[in-house]
Amino acid sequence: MTSAPGRTIDETRVSSILDREEAAYRARTPRSAALHARARQAMPLGVASSFQTYDPYPLFMTDARGSRIWDADGNEYVDFDMAFGVLAAGHSHPLLAEALQRRVANGTCYTFPTEDGVALAEEIKLRFGTDLVRFSNSGTEATMDAIRVARGFTGRSKVLKFEGGYHGHHDDVLISIQPARDAMGPIEAPNSVPATAGMPASRLTETVIAPFNQPELVADILDRHRGEIAAIIVEPVQFNIGVVPPSEGFLARLRELATEHGAVLIFDEVKTGVVIAYGGATEYYGVQPDLICLAKSIGGGIPIGAFTGRGEVMRAIEQVPDHGASGIGMEHSTLAGGATRVAHLGTFNGNPLSMTAGLVTLTQILTRDAYPRLHELAERLTTGCQAVIDEFDLPGYAINVGPKGCVMFTPQRVTNYRDLIGLDGDLWAASFFYLANRGMLLPPGADDQWTLSVQHTDEEIDRYIATFRAFAVELTG
Ligand SMILES: Cc1ncc(COP(=O)(O)O)c(C=O)c1O
């Protein structure tokens, strides 16, 4: 695999391919265009989540099975998006479909606990080497609740997150997701840059930003906030700026620093958990955090979230430690006084539909023996794309961690958000529409990546590589 910069691609050629492919996309998908026009009269941007929209308009989908998905015009795609990484099990896996049919016929919401919920919590404990689990409904809720537990446990209020990291859409973490270059500040002390309008200025002071893969700078930042940081939250592989793995020893160093500073180390495994390995990034990198956030693939396609961790920390939901005498190095409690336990609530938490979906997905589909095959498929795709990049000397490189990967159209290897700024968005867009028009669906964002499932095949991977090669021929021919 080469990390050479690659040739400069003629910009006019990129834009003429992009124009032509976008026109072909419009011609193939009139029903999606009409639905989007109608949706704009009913929903801002015409979608339920702003992530779902892109220019000229998103595809509207009607059906999906296995590794395939169909749009409203009946076009079939091999799905390499897999719902932003929700579907390592594939669409409507037969085992899941059967179990959910039984479940739907027997009630989908009780707001009373179920045995499947207990069994799912036990399965998660086993995989991640943790003591206790709580369920929620999304990754956002999981990180929001884990942060509150960390605050209750430590009696502190600040959170350290990494520039370029996405942890959901609550105020604590919707900060410095992809800040503008002129707003991000020096790398030694990055600014806390809101990623949304409507963010109270007071929230920004509670979220301290650090650069990913820069352990010495992280140590300095922690020193400047000694005694204040409740949690260090990190996505072990930064999967919201393409694919950016941790450098050797980075996560282990975070573990040491969190312990030294009495902060709770939270791994946001919403994308990595049960996908890159049976026990997620925790197992893959061999570093045990205090709390782990899960969502997406653990539910096989049904909404779910969870957080899990060390008993001592999780038990803040039952009773917070005495902050005067907890012995974990706090100087003072910065939190509003009075409450003695961390509230973790939610009408739909642990609902029977999600619990059954999670249990079947983890115990019958994404079993330990599923992972070698997932990795093999991903290696085939990455190796094939890299061979095309090398053959045509394209600017970029192919990369994966487990069954999640992408082609990074950047002039150099990306080690943190600041390197990503050289990404060629037009080249990415040209490749997205080129592939989509030939039945290969990627996530609609240059900062996202493909996810493979247990239902993908070698033949589908080879079709992707052949289509990507045809794109390279046109681009450089
Ligand atoms: C790493 C990470 N954390 C948290 C979230 C939020 O999850 P959700 O969209 O289920 O709220 C996401 C969503 O993409 C994510 O990628």
PDB file of N, CA and C and ligand atoms in Angstrom, residues 49 51 84 86 137-143 165-169 233 235-237 239-240 268-272 293-296 304-305 448-449, ligand 1:
ATOM      1  N   SER A  49     -33.617  13.706   9.503  1.00  0.00           N
ATOM      2  CA  SER A  49     -32.349  14.013  10.171  1.00  0.00           C
ATOM      3  C   SER A  49     -31.507  14.750   9.133  1.00  0.00           C
ATOM      4  N   PHE A  51     -28.573  14.830   8.522  1.00  0.00           N
ATOM      5  CA  PHE A  51     -27.548  13.989   7.893  1.00  0.00           C
ATOM      6  C   PHE A  51     -28.044  13.343   6.603  1.00  0.00           C
ATOM      7  N   PHE A  84     -25.270   4.116   7.502  1.00  0.00           N
ATOM      8  CA  PHE A  84     -24.194   4.737   8.300  1.00  0.00           C
ATOM      9  C   PHE A  84     -23.568   3.741   9.282  1.00  0.00           C
ATOM     10  N   VAL A  86     -25.002   0.891  10.573  1.00  0.00           N
ATOM     11  CA  VAL A  86     -25.916   0.204  11.504  1.00  0.00           C
ATOM     12  C   VAL A  86     -25.972  -1.300  11.237  1.00  0.00           C
ATOM     13  N   ASN A 137     -31.860   4.656  23.454  1.00  0.00           N
ATOM     14  CA  ASN A 137     -32.475   4.478  22.131  1.00  0.00           C
ATOM     15  C   ASN A 137     -31.605   4.907  20.964  1.00  0.00           C
ATOM     16  N   SER A 138     -30.454   5.492  21.255  1.00  0.00           N
ATOM     17  CA  SER A 138     -29.594   5.982  20.169  1.00  0.00           C
ATOM     18  C   SER A 138     -28.190   6.180  20.712  1.00  0.00           C
ATOM     19  N   GLY A 139     -27.273   6.423  19.783  1.00  0.00           N
ATOM     20  CA  GLY A 139     -25.903   6.726  20.186  1.00  0.00           C
ATOM     21  C   GLY A 139     -25.828   8.047  20.930  1.00  0.00           C
ATOM     22  N   THR A 140     -26.639   9.003  20.497  1.00  0.00           N
ATOM     23  CA  THR A 140     -26.658  10.302  21.166  1.00  0.00           C
ATOM     24  C   THR A 140     -27.027  10.149  22.636  1.00  0.00           C
ATOM     25  N   GLU A 141     -28.073   9.389  22.884  1.00  0.00           N
ATOM     26  CA  GLU A 141     -28.477   9.186  24.277  1.00  0.00           C
ATOM     27  C   GLU A 141     -27.388   8.455  25.051  1.00  0.00           C
ATOM     28  N   ALA A 142     -26.738   7.507  24.402  1.00  0.00           N
ATOM     29  CA  ALA A 142     -25.695   6.741  25.102  1.00  0.00           C
ATOM     30  C   ALA A 142     -24.553   7.649  25.548  1.00  0.00           C
ATOM     31  N   THR A 143     -24.077   8.537  24.654  1.00  0.00           N
ATOM     32  CA  THR A 143     -22.959   9.404  25.056  1.00  0.00           C
ATOM     33  C   THR A 143     -23.424  10.470  26.043  1.00  0.00           C
ATOM     34  N   GLY A 165     -14.139  14.678  16.227  1.00  0.00           N
ATOM     35  CA  GLY A 165     -14.920  13.546  16.738  1.00  0.00           C
ATOM     36  C   GLY A 165     -16.400  13.887  16.780  1.00  0.00           C
ATOM     37  N   TYR A 166     -17.231  12.945  16.366  1.00  0.00           N
ATOM     38  CA  TYR A 166     -18.687  13.118  16.453  1.00  0.00           C
ATOM     39  C   TYR A 166     -19.220  12.114  17.461  1.00  0.00           C
ATOM     40  N   HIS A 167     -20.007  12.613  18.414  1.00  0.00           N
ATOM     41  CA  HIS A 167     -20.561  11.724  19.437  1.00  0.00           C
ATOM     42  C   HIS A 167     -22.064  11.899  19.585  1.00  0.00           C
ATOM     43  N   GLY A 168     -22.718  12.367  18.526  1.00  0.00           N
ATOM     44  CA  GLY A 168     -24.159  12.556  18.606  1.00  0.00           C
ATOM     45  C   GLY A 168     -24.511  14.023  18.675  1.00  0.00           C
ATOM     46  N   HIS A 169     -25.823  14.300  18.848  1.00  0.00           N
ATOM     47  CA  HIS A 169     -26.283  15.679  18.644  1.00  0.00           C
ATOM     48  C   HIS A 169     -26.737  16.384  19.924  1.00  0.00           C
ATOM     49  N   ILE A 233     -13.783  11.696  26.366  1.00  0.00           N
ATOM     50  CA  ILE A 233     -14.571  10.874  25.439  1.00  0.00           C
ATOM     51  C   ILE A 233     -13.850  10.802  24.106  1.00  0.00           C
ATOM     52  N   GLU A 235     -13.676   8.537  20.227  1.00  0.00           N
ATOM     53  CA  GLU A 235     -14.034   7.464  19.311  1.00  0.00           C
ATOM     54  C   GLU A 235     -12.713   6.786  18.972  1.00  0.00           C
ATOM     55  N   PRO A 236     -12.520   5.521  19.346  1.00  0.00           N
ATOM     56  CA  PRO A 236     -11.190   4.914  19.223  1.00  0.00           C
ATOM     57  C   PRO A 236     -10.622   4.978  17.798  1.00  0.00           C
ATOM     58  N   VAL A 237     -11.479   4.798  16.802  1.00  0.00           N
ATOM     59  CA  VAL A 237     -11.096   5.073  15.417  1.00  0.00           C
ATOM     60  C   VAL A 237     -11.968   6.255  15.009  1.00  0.00           C
ATOM     61  N   PHE A 239     -14.144   7.666  12.956  1.00  0.00           N
ATOM     62  CA  PHE A 239     -14.911   7.223  11.785  1.00  0.00           C
ATOM     63  C   PHE A 239     -15.845   8.318  11.268  1.00  0.00           C
ATOM     64  N   ASN A 240     -15.723   9.528  11.806  1.00  0.00           N
ATOM     65  CA  ASN A 240     -16.564  10.599  11.274  1.00  0.00           C
ATOM     66  C   ASN A 240     -15.752  11.616  10.494  1.00  0.00           C
ATOM     67  N   ASP A 268     -16.374   5.904  22.800  1.00  0.00           N
ATOM     68  CA  ASP A 268     -17.595   5.960  22.022  1.00  0.00           C
ATOM     69  C   ASP A 268     -17.469   4.893  20.940  1.00  0.00           C
ATOM     70  N   GLU A 269     -18.093   3.752  21.211  1.00  0.00           N
ATOM     71  CA  GLU A 269     -18.027   2.613  20.274  1.00  0.00           C
ATOM     72  C   GLU A 269     -19.321   2.479  19.475  1.00  0.00           C
ATOM     73  N   VAL A 270     -19.985   3.603  19.249  1.00  0.00           N
ATOM     74  CA  VAL A 270     -21.233   3.556  18.483  1.00  0.00           C
ATOM     75  C   VAL A 270     -20.979   2.972  17.091  1.00  0.00           C
ATOM     76  N   LYS A 271     -19.849   3.315  16.487  1.00  0.00           N
ATOM     77  CA  LYS A 271     -19.524   2.733  15.182  1.00  0.00           C
ATOM     78  C   LYS A 271     -18.615   1.509  15.279  1.00  0.00           C
ATOM     79  N   THR A 272     -17.695   1.518  16.229  1.00  0.00           N
ATOM     80  CA  THR A 272     -16.720   0.418  16.279  1.00  0.00           C
ATOM     81  C   THR A 272     -17.267  -0.838  16.970  1.00  0.00           C
ATOM     82  N   CYS A 293     -19.800   3.383  25.008  1.00  0.00           N
ATOM     83  CA  CYS A 293     -21.110   3.709  24.431  1.00  0.00           C
ATOM     84  C   CYS A 293     -21.337   2.871  23.187  1.00  0.00           C
ATOM     85  N   LEU A 294     -22.530   2.335  23.069  1.00  0.00           N
ATOM     86  CA  LEU A 294     -22.877   1.467  21.945  1.00  0.00           C
ATOM     87  C   LEU A 294     -24.186   1.926  21.312  1.00  0.00           C
ATOM     88  N   ALA A 295     -24.387   1.599  20.059  1.00  0.00           N
ATOM     89  CA  ALA A 295     -25.667   1.860  19.374  1.00  0.00           C
ATOM     90  C   ALA A 295     -25.576   1.152  18.022  1.00  0.00           C
ATOM     91  N   LYS A 296     -26.152   1.736  16.982  1.00  0.00           N
ATOM     92  CA  LYS A 296     -26.055   1.252  15.605  1.00  0.00           C
ATOM     93  C   LYS A 296     -26.123  -0.285  15.504  1.00  0.00           C
ATOM     94  N   ILE A 304     -31.589   1.520  18.965  1.00  0.00           N
ATOM     95  CA  ILE A 304     -31.113   1.080  20.282  1.00  0.00           C
ATOM     96  C   ILE A 304     -29.859   1.867  20.637  1.00  0.00           C
ATOM     97  N   GLY A 305     -29.599   1.992  21.897  1.00  0.00           N
ATOM     98  CA  GLY A 305     -28.336   2.522  22.390  1.00  0.00           C
ATOM     99  C   GLY A 305     -28.041   1.841  23.709  1.00  0.00           C
ATOM    100  N   ASP A 448     -17.544   9.951   5.518  1.00  0.00           N
ATOM    101  CA  ASP A 448     -18.068   8.682   6.026  1.00  0.00           C
ATOM    102  C   ASP A 448     -17.332   7.522   5.361  1.00  0.00           C
ATOM    103  N   GLN A 449     -17.792   6.326   5.573  1.00  0.00           N
ATOM    104  CA  GLN A 449     -17.075   5.162   5.032  1.00  0.00           C
ATOM    105  C   GLN A 449     -18.058   4.026   4.754  1.00  0.00           C
TER     106      GLN A 449
HETATM  107  C1  LIG B   1     -19.253   7.717  16.961  1.00  0.00           C
HETATM  108  C2  LIG B   1     -20.678   8.121  17.058  1.00  0.00           C
HETATM  109  N1  LIG B   1     -21.195   8.418  18.244  1.00  0.00           N
HETATM  110  C3  LIG B   1     -22.484   8.765  18.407  1.00  0.00           C
HETATM  111  C4  LIG B   1     -23.310   8.849  17.318  1.00  0.00           C
HETATM  112  C5  LIG B   1     -24.745   9.226  17.487  1.00  0.00           C
HETATM  113  O1  LIG B   1     -25.570   8.134  17.293  1.00  0.00           O
HETATM  114  P1  LIG B   1     -27.102   8.343  16.902  1.00  0.00           P
HETATM  115  O2  LIG B   1     -27.131   8.909  15.531  1.00  0.00           O
HETATM  116  O3  LIG B   1     -27.673   6.953  17.012  1.00  0.00           O
HETATM  117  O4  LIG B   1     -27.685   9.278  17.903  1.00  0.00           O
HETATM  118  C6  LIG B   1     -22.820   8.543  16.040  1.00  0.00           C
HETATM  119  C7  LIG B   1     -23.689   8.633  14.864  1.00  0.00           C
HETATM  120  O5  LIG B   1     -23.277   8.578  13.734  1.00  0.00           O
HETATM  121  C8  LIG B   1     -21.472   8.193  15.908  1.00  0.00           C
HETATM  122  O6  LIG B   1     -20.943   7.895  14.720  1.00  0.00           O
END
